[in-house]
Short mmCIF file of C-alpha atoms and ligand atoms in Angstrom, two decimals:
data_model
loop_
_atom_site.label_atom_id
_atom_site.label_comp_id
_atom_site.label_asym_id
_atom_site.label_seq_id
_atom_site.Cartn_x
_atom_site.Cartn_y
_atom_site.Cartn_z
CA MET A 1 -12.34 -17.84 -13.16
CA LYS A 2 -12.88 -18.82 -9.52
CA VAL A 3 -9.77 -18.46 -7.44
CA LEU A 4 -8.88 -19.28 -3.84
CA VAL A 5 -6.25 -17.02 -2.29
CA THR A 6 -4.91 -18.19 1.06
CA GLY A 7 -3.54 -15.43 3.29
CA GLY A 8 -5.44 -12.74 1.38
CA CYS A 9 -5.51 -10.43 4.41
CA GLY A 10 -1.71 -10.47 4.56
CA PHE A 11 0.64 -8.00 2.92
CA ILE A 12 1.15 -9.67 -0.47
CA GLY A 13 -2.16 -11.59 -0.49
CA SER A 14 -4.22 -8.40 -0.13
CA HIS A 15 -2.40 -6.78 -3.07
CA LEU A 16 -2.94 -9.93 -5.13
CA CYS A 17 -6.69 -10.06 -4.33
CA ARG A 18 -7.02 -6.39 -5.25
CA MET A 19 -5.21 -6.97 -8.55
CA LEU A 20 -7.34 -10.03 -9.40
CA LEU A 21 -10.58 -8.18 -8.64
CA ALA A 22 -9.46 -5.13 -10.64
CA ARG A 23 -9.00 -7.36 -13.69
CA GLY A 24 -12.69 -8.22 -13.73
CA ASP A 25 -12.42 -11.83 -14.90
CA PHE A 26 -11.77 -13.39 -11.46
CA GLU A 27 -13.99 -14.35 -8.54
CA VAL A 28 -11.94 -14.48 -5.37
CA THR A 29 -12.39 -16.46 -2.16
CA ASN A 30 -9.94 -15.32 0.49
CA LEU A 31 -9.17 -17.87 3.23
CA ASP A 32 -7.30 -16.26 6.11
CA ALA A 33 -7.02 -17.10 9.81
CA LEU A 34 -6.49 -13.41 10.68
CA THR A 35 -3.31 -13.86 12.68
CA TYR A 36 -1.51 -10.82 14.13
CA ALA A 37 -0.02 -10.18 10.64
CA ALA A 38 -3.40 -9.87 8.93
CA ASP A 39 -5.29 -6.72 8.10
CA PRO A 40 -8.99 -7.65 8.47
CA LEU A 41 -9.96 -4.43 6.67
CA ALA A 42 -7.42 -4.76 3.86
CA LEU A 43 -10.13 -5.59 1.32
CA ALA A 44 -13.03 -3.76 2.98
CA GLU A 45 -13.90 -2.02 -0.30
CA PHE A 46 -14.89 -5.44 -1.74
CA HIS A 47 -17.05 -6.70 1.15
CA SER A 48 -20.26 -5.98 -0.73
CA ASP A 49 -18.87 -7.14 -4.11
CA SER A 50 -20.47 -10.43 -5.19
CA ARG A 51 -17.15 -11.49 -6.81
CA TYR A 52 -15.41 -11.50 -3.42
CA ARG A 53 -15.91 -13.90 -0.51
CA PHE A 54 -13.99 -13.91 2.76
CA VAL A 55 -13.67 -17.10 4.82
CA LYS A 56 -12.08 -16.73 8.23
CA GLY A 57 -10.31 -20.01 8.84
CA ASP A 58 -7.15 -22.00 9.29
CA ILE A 59 -5.43 -23.74 6.37
CA CYS A 60 -4.66 -26.61 8.76
CA GLU A 61 -8.38 -27.44 9.20
CA TRP A 62 -9.68 -29.86 6.58
CA GLU A 63 -13.41 -29.00 6.66
CA THR A 64 -12.71 -25.28 6.44
CA VAL A 65 -10.34 -25.73 3.52
CA ILE A 66 -12.72 -27.98 1.58
CA GLU A 67 -15.56 -25.50 2.09
CA ALA A 68 -13.43 -22.55 0.93
CA MET A 69 -11.83 -24.36 -2.03
CA GLN A 70 -15.02 -25.95 -3.41
CA GLY A 71 -15.62 -24.81 -7.00
CA CYS A 72 -12.27 -23.04 -7.36
CA GLU A 73 -10.21 -23.68 -10.47
CA VAL A 74 -7.06 -22.06 -9.15
CA VAL A 75 -5.36 -21.75 -5.76
CA PHE A 76 -2.80 -19.07 -4.94
CA HIS A 77 -1.26 -20.27 -1.70
CA LEU A 78 0.25 -17.39 0.30
CA ALA A 79 -0.89 -18.06 3.88
CA ALA A 80 2.19 -18.46 6.02
CA GLU A 81 4.01 -17.49 9.14
CA SER A 82 6.41 -15.13 7.42
CA PHE A 83 8.73 -13.34 9.85
CA VAL A 84 12.21 -14.85 10.28
CA ASP A 85 12.79 -13.26 13.71
CA ARG A 86 9.65 -14.89 15.11
CA SER A 87 10.60 -18.25 13.63
CA LEU A 88 13.79 -18.25 15.72
CA HIS A 89 11.62 -18.30 18.85
CA ARG A 90 8.62 -20.34 17.66
CA ALA A 91 9.71 -22.82 14.98
CA ALA A 92 6.84 -25.24 15.61
CA GLU A 93 4.20 -22.64 14.66
CA PHE A 94 6.02 -22.16 11.35
CA VAL A 95 6.10 -25.90 10.66
CA ARG A 96 2.39 -26.18 11.41
CA THR A 97 1.25 -23.49 8.97
CA ASN A 98 3.99 -23.57 6.33
CA VAL A 99 4.41 -27.34 6.12
CA ASP A 100 1.30 -29.08 7.53
CA GLY A 101 -1.00 -26.41 6.11
CA THR A 102 0.59 -26.66 2.66
CA ALA A 103 0.30 -30.47 2.65
CA LEU A 104 -3.38 -30.24 3.59
CA LEU A 105 -4.14 -27.64 0.90
CA LEU A 106 -2.41 -29.74 -1.76
CA GLU A 107 -4.40 -32.80 -0.74
CA ALA A 108 -7.66 -30.83 -0.83
CA ALA A 109 -6.77 -29.40 -4.26
CA ARG A 110 -6.11 -32.93 -5.54
CA GLN A 111 -9.41 -34.28 -4.24
CA LEU A 112 -11.38 -31.32 -5.59
CA GLY A 113 -9.66 -31.38 -9.01
CA VAL A 114 -8.24 -27.84 -8.81
CA ARG A 115 -6.82 -26.99 -12.24
CA ARG A 116 -3.68 -25.13 -11.09
CA PHE A 117 -2.04 -24.62 -7.67
CA VAL A 118 0.39 -21.69 -7.44
CA HIS A 119 2.58 -22.17 -4.39
CA VAL A 120 4.16 -18.88 -3.32
CA GLY A 121 7.68 -19.34 -2.01
CA THR A 122 10.74 -17.31 -1.14
CA ASP A 123 14.35 -16.82 -2.28
CA GLU A 124 15.41 -17.50 1.30
CA VAL A 125 15.24 -21.25 0.63
CA TYR A 126 18.50 -20.99 -1.37
CA GLY A 127 20.36 -19.57 1.62
CA SER A 128 23.12 -17.00 1.39
CA GLN A 129 24.84 -16.48 -1.98
CA ASP A 130 28.15 -15.32 -0.57
CA ASP A 131 30.27 -15.19 -3.72
CA PRO A 132 29.84 -11.79 -5.40
CA GLY A 133 28.20 -12.27 -8.79
CA GLU A 134 26.75 -15.65 -7.81
CA LYS A 135 22.98 -15.98 -8.42
CA ALA A 136 20.72 -18.87 -7.46
CA THR A 137 18.83 -20.47 -10.31
CA GLU A 138 15.73 -22.66 -9.97
CA THR A 139 17.97 -25.77 -9.85
CA SER A 140 20.36 -24.46 -7.17
CA SER A 141 20.51 -26.45 -3.95
CA LEU A 142 18.17 -25.54 -1.11
CA GLU A 143 20.18 -24.37 1.91
CA PRO A 144 17.74 -22.62 4.25
CA SER A 145 19.25 -20.95 7.32
CA SER A 146 16.23 -20.17 9.50
CA PRO A 147 13.21 -22.15 10.70
CA TYR A 148 11.14 -19.85 8.45
CA SER A 149 13.07 -20.64 5.26
CA ALA A 150 13.38 -24.33 6.19
CA SER A 151 9.60 -24.58 6.59
CA LYS A 152 9.08 -22.77 3.28
CA ALA A 153 11.53 -25.12 1.54
CA ALA A 154 9.55 -28.08 2.89
CA GLY A 155 6.35 -26.54 1.49
CA ASP A 156 8.01 -26.09 -1.93
CA LEU A 157 9.11 -29.72 -1.96
CA LEU A 158 5.66 -30.96 -0.99
CA ALA A 159 4.18 -28.96 -3.87
CA LEU A 160 6.69 -30.36 -6.37
CA ALA A 161 6.14 -33.88 -5.00
CA ALA A 162 2.39 -33.51 -5.56
CA HIS A 163 3.17 -32.90 -9.22
CA ARG A 164 5.49 -35.89 -9.47
CA SER A 165 3.37 -38.32 -7.42
CA TYR A 166 -0.13 -37.40 -8.55
CA GLY A 167 0.41 -35.34 -11.70
CA GLN A 168 -1.12 -32.31 -9.96
CA ASP A 169 -0.73 -29.05 -11.85
CA VAL A 170 1.51 -27.15 -9.47
CA VAL A 171 3.72 -24.12 -10.10
CA VAL A 172 6.19 -22.98 -7.43
CA THR A 173 7.38 -19.37 -7.34
CA ARG A 174 10.30 -18.07 -5.28
CA CYS A 175 10.39 -14.32 -4.81
CA SER A 176 12.96 -11.96 -3.34
CA ASN A 177 12.10 -9.62 -0.43
CA ASN A 178 8.97 -7.53 -1.01
CA TYR A 179 8.15 -4.03 0.17
CA GLY A 180 5.32 -1.55 -0.41
CA PRO A 181 2.13 -0.20 1.16
CA ARG A 182 0.40 -2.18 3.96
CA GLN A 183 3.43 -4.17 5.08
CA PHE A 184 3.30 -4.91 8.82
CA PRO A 185 5.71 -2.54 10.59
CA GLU A 186 7.92 -5.32 11.95
CA LYS A 187 9.78 -5.77 8.63
CA LEU A 188 12.83 -3.63 7.76
CA ILE A 189 11.39 -1.05 5.36
CA PRO A 190 8.09 -0.15 7.08
CA LEU A 191 9.73 -0.30 10.52
CA THR A 192 12.45 2.09 9.37
CA ILE A 193 9.95 4.49 7.79
CA VAL A 194 7.66 4.74 10.82
CA ASN A 195 10.56 5.00 13.27
CA LEU A 196 12.06 7.81 11.18
CA PHE A 197 8.68 9.60 11.13
CA ASP A 198 8.46 9.33 14.93
CA GLY A 199 12.11 10.14 15.69
CA VAL A 200 12.61 6.66 17.16
CA GLU A 201 15.90 4.76 16.79
CA VAL A 202 16.17 2.57 13.69
CA PRO A 203 17.81 -0.78 14.44
CA ILE A 204 20.10 -2.33 11.81
CA TYR A 205 21.34 -5.87 12.36
CA GLY A 206 25.12 -6.40 12.41
CA ASP A 207 27.06 -4.12 10.05
CA GLY A 208 24.05 -3.52 7.76
CA ARG A 209 25.94 -4.90 4.75
CA GLN A 210 23.38 -7.66 4.07
CA VAL A 211 22.19 -7.61 0.45
CA ARG A 212 18.51 -8.09 -0.37
CA ASP A 213 16.99 -7.81 -3.85
CA TRP A 214 13.92 -5.73 -2.92
CA LEU A 215 10.89 -6.03 -5.21
CA PHE A 216 7.80 -3.80 -5.11
CA VAL A 217 4.84 -5.90 -3.98
CA GLU A 218 2.69 -5.21 -7.07
CA ASP A 219 5.51 -6.45 -9.29
CA HIS A 220 5.47 -9.71 -7.32
CA CYS A 221 1.71 -9.98 -7.97
CA THR A 222 2.06 -9.47 -11.72
CA ALA A 223 4.69 -12.24 -11.69
CA LEU A 224 2.22 -14.54 -9.88
CA LEU A 225 -0.34 -13.86 -12.63
CA THR A 226 2.32 -14.66 -15.22
CA ALA A 227 3.06 -17.94 -13.41
CA LEU A 228 -0.65 -18.76 -13.43
CA GLU A 229 -1.18 -17.95 -17.09
CA LYS A 230 2.11 -18.99 -18.69
CA GLY A 231 4.01 -21.15 -16.20
CA LYS A 232 4.58 -24.83 -16.86
CA ALA A 233 3.24 -27.45 -14.44
CA GLY A 234 5.87 -28.88 -12.09
CA GLU A 235 8.26 -25.96 -12.65
CA VAL A 236 9.83 -23.46 -10.27
CA TYR A 237 10.08 -19.76 -11.21
CA ASN A 238 12.37 -17.30 -9.45
CA ILE A 239 10.98 -13.75 -9.20
CA ALA A 240 13.53 -11.02 -8.58
CA ALA A 241 14.27 -7.39 -9.33
CA GLU A 242 17.96 -8.15 -10.01
CA GLN A 243 19.05 -4.69 -8.80
CA ASP A 244 22.27 -3.55 -10.41
CA PRO A 245 24.15 -2.31 -8.47
CA GLU A 246 23.00 -4.33 -5.46
CA TRP A 247 21.65 -2.54 -2.38
CA THR A 248 22.70 -3.34 1.18
CA ASN A 249 20.26 -2.89 4.06
CA LEU A 250 22.30 0.16 5.05
CA ASP A 251 21.83 1.64 1.54
CA VAL A 252 18.06 1.14 1.91
CA VAL A 253 17.98 2.78 5.35
CA LYS A 254 20.10 5.72 4.12
CA ALA A 255 17.72 6.22 1.19
CA LEU A 256 14.76 6.23 3.59
CA VAL A 257 16.52 8.77 5.85
CA ARG A 258 16.93 10.99 2.77
CA MET A 259 13.33 10.50 1.57
CA THR A 260 11.76 11.18 4.99
CA GLY A 261 14.11 14.07 5.78
CA ALA A 262 14.81 12.45 9.18
CA ASN A 263 17.92 12.68 11.35
CA ALA A 264 20.58 10.13 10.26
CA ASN A 265 21.71 9.82 13.90
CA LEU A 266 18.63 7.68 14.59
CA VAL A 267 20.30 4.69 12.89
CA ARG A 268 21.66 2.16 15.45
CA PHE A 269 23.68 -0.96 14.74
CA VAL A 270 22.42 -3.78 16.96
CA GLU A 271 23.43 -7.38 17.65
CA ASP A 272 22.98 -9.48 14.51
CA ARG A 273 20.30 -12.11 14.10
CA PRO A 274 21.53 -15.71 14.46
CA GLY A 275 22.03 -17.40 11.09
CA HIS A 276 21.49 -14.08 9.28
CA ASP A 277 22.09 -14.67 5.57
CA ARG A 278 24.53 -12.18 4.05
CA ARG A 279 23.31 -11.97 0.50
CA TYR A 280 20.27 -13.11 -1.46
CA ALA A 281 20.58 -13.06 -5.23
CA MET A 282 18.66 -14.98 -7.87
CA SER A 283 18.50 -15.15 -11.61
CA SER A 284 14.93 -14.53 -12.77
CA SER A 285 15.53 -15.12 -16.50
CA LYS A 286 13.11 -18.07 -16.56
CA ILE A 287 10.04 -15.97 -15.63
CA ARG A 288 11.29 -13.03 -17.73
CA GLU A 289 11.22 -15.38 -20.74
CA LEU A 290 7.46 -15.66 -20.07
CA GLY A 291 7.18 -11.88 -20.53
CA TRP A 292 7.36 -10.61 -16.94
CA SER A 293 9.58 -7.76 -15.77
CA PRO A 294 9.37 -5.37 -12.79
CA SER A 295 7.73 -2.00 -13.44
CA LEU A 296 9.42 0.13 -10.77
CA SER A 297 13.01 0.88 -9.79
CA LEU A 298 13.81 0.57 -6.08
CA GLU A 299 14.09 4.38 -5.78
CA GLU A 300 10.60 4.82 -7.28
CA GLY A 301 9.09 2.04 -5.18
CA LEU A 302 10.60 3.39 -1.96
CA GLU A 303 9.31 6.91 -2.74
CA ARG A 304 5.82 5.49 -3.27
CA THR A 305 6.04 3.48 -0.07
CA VAL A 306 7.18 6.44 2.04
CA SER A 307 4.29 8.51 0.60
CA TRP A 308 1.79 5.76 1.46
CA TYR A 309 2.98 5.49 5.08
CA LYS A 310 2.94 9.28 5.36
CA ALA A 311 -0.71 9.36 4.24
CA ASN A 312 -1.86 6.31 6.23
CA GLU A 313 -0.79 6.79 9.82
CA ASP A 314 -4.22 5.48 10.95
CA TRP A 315 -3.25 2.12 9.41
CA TRP A 316 0.21 1.64 10.88
CA ARG A 317 0.06 3.32 14.27
CA PRO A 318 -2.22 0.71 15.95
CA ARG A 319 0.12 -2.03 14.64
CA LEU A 320 3.22 -0.73 16.41
CA PRO A 321 4.63 -2.70 19.34
CA LYS A 322 4.26 -1.08 22.79
CA GLU A 323 8.04 -1.20 23.24
CA ARG A 324 9.69 0.65 20.33
CA SER A 325 13.38 0.15 21.21
CA VAL A 326 15.17 -3.12 20.42
CA PRO A 327 15.59 -5.08 23.67
CA GLN A 328 19.18 -5.97 24.60
CA HIS A 329 18.14 -9.55 25.29
CA LYS A 330 16.37 -10.11 21.94
CA TRP A 331 18.37 -13.25 21.10
CA ALA A 332 18.77 -14.57 24.65
CA GLY A 333 18.42 -18.34 24.51
CA VAL A 334 18.77 -18.31 20.73
CA HIS A 335 22.47 -17.46 20.24
CA LYS A 336 24.80 -20.32 21.15
P1 LIG B 1 2.04 -11.89 5.90
O1 LIG B 1 2.64 -12.39 7.17
O2 LIG B 1 1.87 -10.44 5.70
O3 LIG B 1 0.61 -12.55 5.68
C1 LIG B 1 0.37 -13.88 5.93
C2 LIG B 1 -1.14 -14.07 5.99
O4 LIG B 1 -1.39 -15.48 6.19
C3 LIG B 1 -1.80 -13.32 7.16
O5 LIG B 1 -2.94 -12.63 6.69
C4 LIG B 1 -2.19 -14.42 8.13
O6 LIG B 1 -3.36 -14.14 8.86
C5 LIG B 1 -2.37 -15.61 7.20
N1 LIG B 1 -2.18 -16.89 7.89
C6 LIG B 1 -1.12 -17.24 8.69
N2 LIG B 1 -1.31 -18.49 9.17
C7 LIG B 1 -2.49 -18.93 8.65
C8 LIG B 1 -3.21 -20.14 8.76
N3 LIG B 1 -2.75 -21.16 9.53
N4 LIG B 1 -4.37 -20.27 8.09
C9 LIG B 1 -4.86 -19.25 7.32
N5 LIG B 1 -4.21 -18.07 7.19
C10 LIG B 1 -3.05 -17.92 7.84
O7 LIG B 1 2.95 -12.53 4.74
P2 LIG B 1 3.37 -11.92 3.33
O8 LIG B 1 4.60 -11.09 3.53
O9 LIG B 1 2.20 -11.34 2.69
O10 LIG B 1 3.82 -13.25 2.57
C11 LIG B 1 2.86 -14.02 1.85
C12 LIG B 1 3.56 -15.22 1.25
O11 LIG B 1 4.62 -14.80 0.39
C13 LIG B 1 4.19 -16.14 2.29
O12 LIG B 1 4.01 -17.47 1.87
C14 LIG B 1 5.67 -15.77 2.24
O13 LIG B 1 6.47 -16.87 2.60
C15 LIG B 1 5.83 -15.42 0.77
N6 LIG B 1 6.89 -14.46 0.47
C16 LIG B 1 6.97 -13.28 1.17
C17 LIG B 1 7.97 -12.37 0.85
C18 LIG B 1 8.07 -11.05 1.57
O14 LIG B 1 9.07 -10.35 1.39
N7 LIG B 1 7.09 -10.65 2.38
C19 LIG B 1 8.91 -12.66 -0.15
C20 LIG B 1 8.78 -13.88 -0.85
C21 LIG B 1 7.78 -14.76 -0.52
#
């Protein structure tokens, strides 16, 4: 089966491409613009594999998209601007890629007769689930808090509208926060790990009591394959670990301090991010009914992730920002 993966040099996209190619029955074209978040060498082991093709290009450019998508039966759409903090400073870039780019890809898929379009979304579109025990289902209202999640919600709605307007075979997935090897060290878990390795302060927003339902990246990818193979056109599928008990960000950081053997005094509480959602929680029973479930506990996944970063300093060190401490003025001009 010929598949187009957008954003295949990103964190999740590279794991998905690797999983598809390991299965043997997929040919993969990876369309990626190679933004700062990309790893151009993420799939280097496949560069001479005839089942893999890399196209450097922007999902907002029609000719490029048509060229990359030609002959593909399936699209996994992952290309996105994905970091909430950046979206608070540069919302327009997020709208361009996450909304305009999604609309263009859907239109191209319609014209080329793509059999199934899997649109990869996020739990952040549901906003904060502040009542303990409350879990968003696929029919819960969309209440995004950041320009990132608002742009992703718009992409989801465009995908669902393509199904209703044109009968396109579209499946929308919404996954909780991912972690694992090869995640850019700007996100909480890899940033914490590498700072702990280097004895650099670990910033935690606010009181650190935010709840995220962390899912190991490969478990997200197996859920995307389930959505491809068993999902119903026009449907949304939540993908979540459903940790019980729930973990706060502080719990995650404390576990990483323990696993790295670092000094707990490195943890610093810093000014919270504007609009920071308190708790994400989803029910994932709909995709579990299709036979999917996560393979790793959070403890196991974190241990694996720490081991990977320990063994792959060459990968993460060049990706670190020059300034390692959190600037005092980070939200200047953003907070009211
Ligand atoms: P990432 O930032 O690591 O990778 C994004 C990739 O998209 C990069 O390789 C980048 O070069 C590429 N890209 C960006 N703009 C592009 C453009 N205009 N044209 C072509 N390529 C472009 O992101 P990720 O964490 O791997 O997330 C992938 C997808 O999964 C995103 O759609 C994100 O919203 C969604 N998602 C992520 C998480 C998470 O925790 N990381 C959770 C749920 C859903």
